[in-house]
XYZ file of C-alpha atoms in Angstrom:
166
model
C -17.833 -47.562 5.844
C -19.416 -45.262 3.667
C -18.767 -41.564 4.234
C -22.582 -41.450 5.282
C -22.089 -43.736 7.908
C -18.751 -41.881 9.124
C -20.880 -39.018 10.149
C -24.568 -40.317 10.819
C -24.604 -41.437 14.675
C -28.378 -41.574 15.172
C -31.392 -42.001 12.272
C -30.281 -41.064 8.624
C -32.257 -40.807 5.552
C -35.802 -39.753 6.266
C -37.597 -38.054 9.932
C -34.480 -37.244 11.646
C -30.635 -37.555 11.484
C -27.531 -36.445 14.283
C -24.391 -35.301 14.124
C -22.142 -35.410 17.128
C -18.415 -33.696 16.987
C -15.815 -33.119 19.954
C -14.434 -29.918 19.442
C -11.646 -28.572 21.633
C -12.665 -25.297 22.754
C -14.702 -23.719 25.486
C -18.631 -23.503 25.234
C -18.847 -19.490 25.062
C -16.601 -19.639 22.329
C -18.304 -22.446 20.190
C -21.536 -20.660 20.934
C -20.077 -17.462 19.546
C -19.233 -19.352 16.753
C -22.121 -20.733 15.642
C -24.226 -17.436 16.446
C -21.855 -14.408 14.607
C -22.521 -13.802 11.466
C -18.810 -13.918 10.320
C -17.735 -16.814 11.420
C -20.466 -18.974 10.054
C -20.090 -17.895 7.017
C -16.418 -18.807 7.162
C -17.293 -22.673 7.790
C -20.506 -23.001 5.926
C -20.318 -22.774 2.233
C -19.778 -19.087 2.458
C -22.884 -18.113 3.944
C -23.900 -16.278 6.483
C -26.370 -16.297 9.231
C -27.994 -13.284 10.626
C -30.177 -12.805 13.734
C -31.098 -11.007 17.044
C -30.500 -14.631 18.577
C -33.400 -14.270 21.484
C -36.129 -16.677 21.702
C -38.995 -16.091 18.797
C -36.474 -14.213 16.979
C -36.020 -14.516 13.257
C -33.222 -15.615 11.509
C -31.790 -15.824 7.520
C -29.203 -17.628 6.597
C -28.006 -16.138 2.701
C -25.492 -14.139 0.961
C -26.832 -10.852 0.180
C -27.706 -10.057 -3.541
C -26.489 -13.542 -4.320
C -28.470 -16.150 -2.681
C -31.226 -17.116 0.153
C -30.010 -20.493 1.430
C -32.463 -20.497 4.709
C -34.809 -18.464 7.155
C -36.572 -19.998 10.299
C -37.711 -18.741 13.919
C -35.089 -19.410 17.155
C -37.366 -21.671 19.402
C -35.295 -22.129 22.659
C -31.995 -20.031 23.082
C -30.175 -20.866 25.960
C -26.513 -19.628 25.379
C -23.801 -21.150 25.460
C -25.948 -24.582 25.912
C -29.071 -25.241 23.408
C -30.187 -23.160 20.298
C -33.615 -24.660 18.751
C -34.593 -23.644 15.072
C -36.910 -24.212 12.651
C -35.482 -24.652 9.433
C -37.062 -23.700 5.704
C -34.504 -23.717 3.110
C -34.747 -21.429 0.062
C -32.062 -22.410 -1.976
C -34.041 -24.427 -5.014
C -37.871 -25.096 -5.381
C -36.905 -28.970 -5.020
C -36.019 -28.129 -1.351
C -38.446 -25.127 -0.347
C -41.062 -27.579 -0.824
C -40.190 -30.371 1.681
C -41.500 -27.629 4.111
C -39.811 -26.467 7.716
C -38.065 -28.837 9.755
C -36.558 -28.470 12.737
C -32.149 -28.158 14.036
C -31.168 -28.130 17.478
C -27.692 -27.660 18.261
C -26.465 -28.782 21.753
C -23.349 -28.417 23.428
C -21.787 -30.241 26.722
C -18.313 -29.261 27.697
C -16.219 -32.025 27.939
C -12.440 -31.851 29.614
C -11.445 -29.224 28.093
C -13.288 -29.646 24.759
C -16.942 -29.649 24.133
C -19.325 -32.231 22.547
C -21.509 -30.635 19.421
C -24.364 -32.530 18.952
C -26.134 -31.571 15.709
C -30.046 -33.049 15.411
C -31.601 -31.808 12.221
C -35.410 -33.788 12.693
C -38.960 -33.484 11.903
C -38.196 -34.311 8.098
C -40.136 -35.839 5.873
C -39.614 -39.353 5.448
C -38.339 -39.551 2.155
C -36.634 -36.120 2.921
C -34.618 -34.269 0.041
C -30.980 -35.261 0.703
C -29.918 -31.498 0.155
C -31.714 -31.158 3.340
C -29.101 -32.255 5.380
C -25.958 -33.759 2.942
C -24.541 -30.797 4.037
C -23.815 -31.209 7.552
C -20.668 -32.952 7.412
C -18.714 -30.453 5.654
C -20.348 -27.594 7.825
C -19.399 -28.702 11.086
C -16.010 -30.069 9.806
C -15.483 -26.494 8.900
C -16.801 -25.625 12.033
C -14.304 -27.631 14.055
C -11.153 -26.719 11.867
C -11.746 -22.956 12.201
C -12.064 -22.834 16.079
C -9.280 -25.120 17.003
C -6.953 -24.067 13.737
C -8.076 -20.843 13.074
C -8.072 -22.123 9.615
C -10.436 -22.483 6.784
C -11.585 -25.774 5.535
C -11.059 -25.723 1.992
C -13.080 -28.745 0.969
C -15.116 -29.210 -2.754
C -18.267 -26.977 -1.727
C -17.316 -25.831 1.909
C -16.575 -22.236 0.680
C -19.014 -22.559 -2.497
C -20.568 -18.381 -1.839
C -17.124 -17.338 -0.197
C -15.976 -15.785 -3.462
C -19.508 -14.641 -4.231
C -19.909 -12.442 -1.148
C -17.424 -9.560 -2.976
C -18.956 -10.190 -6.599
């Protein structure tokens, strides 16, 4: 199996690809995590993501002074449940011009854990891969830091950590 395929549950290359993780932790706390500013940039590549979080709100997604990885509007926010976004990333030319797309990020408790379900869609069909090759490591970082309180240290998970304090 390739590592792809150990991640991609729905679609893949092209319009639309998911991502669905159990993570064992509470829905108002996963929410908080993937909404503070902080803690996302602690599980995804060092950057962080900065909004007022209400519906037609704006959001960026960068490290200051260093570099703009993406901006895009909150659709739907319905905490701790459903946050809709569109998506433009920033971080080359190759990638700015595939356009916006859209990531919804759902969550279901489960037991005592909660299912993350990850859909990053409306992508072009022969979509940039940088679009969403990313995703794996993200919400692997995601899930170590809320249940560990740890880090993930993989190649490219903390890529702008160091960067924030140049």
């Amino acid at each position: 199996m390739s590592e792809e395929q150990a991640y991609t549950v729905v679609g893949g290359r092209g319009t639309m690809t998911v991502f669905e993780i159990y993570i064992k932790t509470t829905p108002e706390r996963l929410w908080e995590a993937i909404t503070s500013e902080e803690m996302r940039a602690r599980y995804s590549f060092g950057v962080g993501t900065a909004s007022e979080w209400t519906q037609g709100s704006e959001y960026k997604s960068a490290v200051p002074g260093v570099i703009d990885i993406a901006s895009g509007e909150n659709f739907e926010v319905d905490p701790p449940r459903r946050l809709v976004q569109s998506f433009n990333a920033l971080w080359s030319d190759q990638v700015k011009s595939e356009g916006a797309s859209r990531v919804i990020w759902e969550i279901e408790p489960v037991g005592t854990s909660c299912r993350l379900r990850v859909t990053h869609d409306q992508l072009n069909d022969d979509a940039n891969d940088e679009l969403f090759g990313g995703w794996p490591m993200i919400l692997s970082g995601l899930k170590t830091l809320i249940e560990t309180g740890e880090d993930l240290d993989t190649p490219g998970s903390l890529r702008y950590s160091d960067a924030a304090g140049a």
